[in-house]
């Protein structure tokens, strides 16, 4: 085990009841949880609030990235359609010129 893991275990062992509660609630006691426990002096409610806030922020970032990717794709398609329309107009003009 690394020194970091040992440090996390030591911090987690400071709040064994809180760790057990969070585990019982379905949370994986990871680095974020352990650090949050330490920052919140073992207050489980505050830790859960921090976790939920972090999850919301992650979801918002993912949604923003998805929206931006969709906008880029839409712009790409618009440019492609415009280029195809222009090429079609040029082809029609050439065909008309050949008929004359």
CSV table of C-alpha atoms in Angstrom, one decimal:
chain,number,residue,atom,x,y,z
A,1,UNK,CA,0.0,0.0,0.0
A,2,UNK,CA,1.1,3.5,-0.7
A,3,UNK,CA,1.6,6.2,1.9
A,4,UNK,CA,-1.4,8.0,0.4
A,5,UNK,CA,-3.6,4.9,1.0
A,6,UNK,CA,-2.2,4.6,4.6
A,7,UNK,CA,-3.0,8.2,5.2
A,8,UNK,CA,-6.6,7.8,3.8
A,9,UNK,CA,-7.1,4.7,6.0
A,10,UNK,CA,-5.9,6.7,9.1
A,11,UNK,CA,-8.2,9.5,8.3
A,12,UNK,CA,-11.1,7.1,7.7
A,13,UNK,CA,-10.4,5.4,11.0
A,14,UNK,CA,-10.9,8.7,12.8
A,15,UNK,CA,-14.6,8.5,11.9
A,16,UNK,CA,-15.5,4.8,11.9
A,17,UNK,CA,-19.2,5.3,12.6
A,18,UNK,CA,-19.5,7.9,9.8
A,19,UNK,CA,-17.6,5.5,7.4
A,20,UNK,CA,-20.0,2.7,8.3
A,21,UNK,CA,-23.0,5.0,7.8
A,22,UNK,CA,-21.8,6.1,4.4
A,23,UNK,CA,-21.0,2.6,3.4
A,24,UNK,CA,-24.5,1.4,4.5
A,25,UNK,CA,-25.9,4.3,2.4
A,26,UNK,CA,-24.2,2.8,-0.6
A,27,UNK,CA,-21.3,5.2,-0.9
A,28,UNK,CA,-17.9,4.0,-1.8
A,29,UNK,CA,-15.6,5.3,0.8
A,30,UNK,CA,-13.0,6.8,-1.6
A,31,UNK,CA,-10.5,9.7,-1.3
A,32,UNK,CA,-13.2,12.3,-1.8
A,33,UNK,CA,-15.4,10.9,0.9
A,34,UNK,CA,-12.5,10.5,3.4
A,35,UNK,CA,-11.3,14.0,2.7
A,36,UNK,CA,-14.8,15.3,3.1
A,37,UNK,CA,-15.2,13.5,6.4
A,38,UNK,CA,-12.1,15.2,7.6
A,39,UNK,CA,-13.2,18.6,6.3
A,40,UNK,CA,-16.7,18.2,7.8
A,41,UNK,CA,-15.4,16.8,11.2
A,42,UNK,CA,-17.2,13.5,10.5
A,43,UNK,CA,-20.6,15.1,9.9
A,44,UNK,CA,-22.3,12.5,7.6
A,45,UNK,CA,-25.0,15.0,6.4
A,46,UNK,CA,-22.4,17.5,5.3
A,47,UNK,CA,-20.4,14.8,3.6
A,48,UNK,CA,-23.5,13.6,1.6
A,49,UNK,CA,-24.2,17.2,0.7
A,50,UNK,CA,-20.7,17.6,-0.6
A,51,UNK,CA,-20.9,14.4,-2.6
A,52,UNK,CA,-24.3,15.4,-4.1
A,53,UNK,CA,-22.9,18.8,-5.0
A,54,UNK,CA,-19.9,17.2,-6.7
A,55,UNK,CA,-22.1,14.8,-8.6
A,56,UNK,CA,-24.3,17.7,-9.8
A,57,UNK,CA,-21.2,19.6,-11.0
A,58,UNK,CA,-19.9,16.6,-12.8
A,59,UNK,CA,-23.3,16.0,-14.4
A,60,UNK,CA,-23.5,19.7,-15.4
A,61,UNK,CA,-20.1,19.6,-17.0
A,62,UNK,CA,-21.0,16.4,-18.9
A,63,UNK,CA,-24.2,18.0,-20.1
A,64,UNK,CA,-22.4,21.1,-21.2
A,65,UNK,CA,-19.8,19.0,-23.1
A,66,UNK,CA,-22.5,17.0,-24.8
A,67,UNK,CA,-24.4,20.1,-25.8
A,68,UNK,CA,-21.2,21.7,-27.2
A,69,UNK,CA,-20.4,18.5,-29.1
A,70,UNK,CA,-23.9,18.5,-30.6
A,71,UNK,CA,-23.6,22.2,-31.5
A,72,UNK,CA,-20.2,21.5,-33.3
A,73,UNK,CA,-21.8,18.6,-35.2
A,74,UNK,CA,-24.7,20.8,-36.2
A,75,UNK,CA,-22.4,23.5,-37.5
A,76,UNK,CA,-20.4,20.9,-39.4
A,77,UNK,CA,-23.5,19.5,-41.0
A,78,UNK,CA,-24.7,23.1,-41.9
A,79,UNK,CA,-21.3,23.8,-43.6
A,80,UNK,CA,-21.4,20.5,-45.4
A,81,UNK,CA,-25.0,21.1,-46.7
A,82,UNK,CA,-24.1,24.6,-47.8
A,83,UNK,CA,-21.0,23.3,-49.6
A,84,UNK,CA,-23.1,20.6,-51.3
A,85,UNK,CA,-25.8,23.2,-52.3
A,86,UNK,CA,-23.1,25.4,-53.8
A,87,UNK,CA,-21.6,22.5,-55.7
A,88,UNK,CA,-25.0,21.6,-57.0
A,89,UNK,CA,-25.7,25.1,-58.2
A,90,UNK,CA,-22.4,25.2,-60.0
A,91,UNK,CA,-23.1,21.9,-61.7
A,92,UNK,CA,-26.6,23.1,-62.8
A,93,UNK,CA,-25.0,26.3,-64.2
A,94,UNK,CA,-22.5,24.3,-66.2
A,95,UNK,CA,-25.2,22.0,-67.5
A,96,UNK,CA,-27.3,25.0,-68.6
A,97,UNK,CA,-24.2,26.6,-70.2
A,98,UNK,CA,-23.6,23.4,-72.2
A,99,UNK,CA,-27.2,23.4,-73.4
A,100,UNK,CA,-26.9,26.9,-74.9
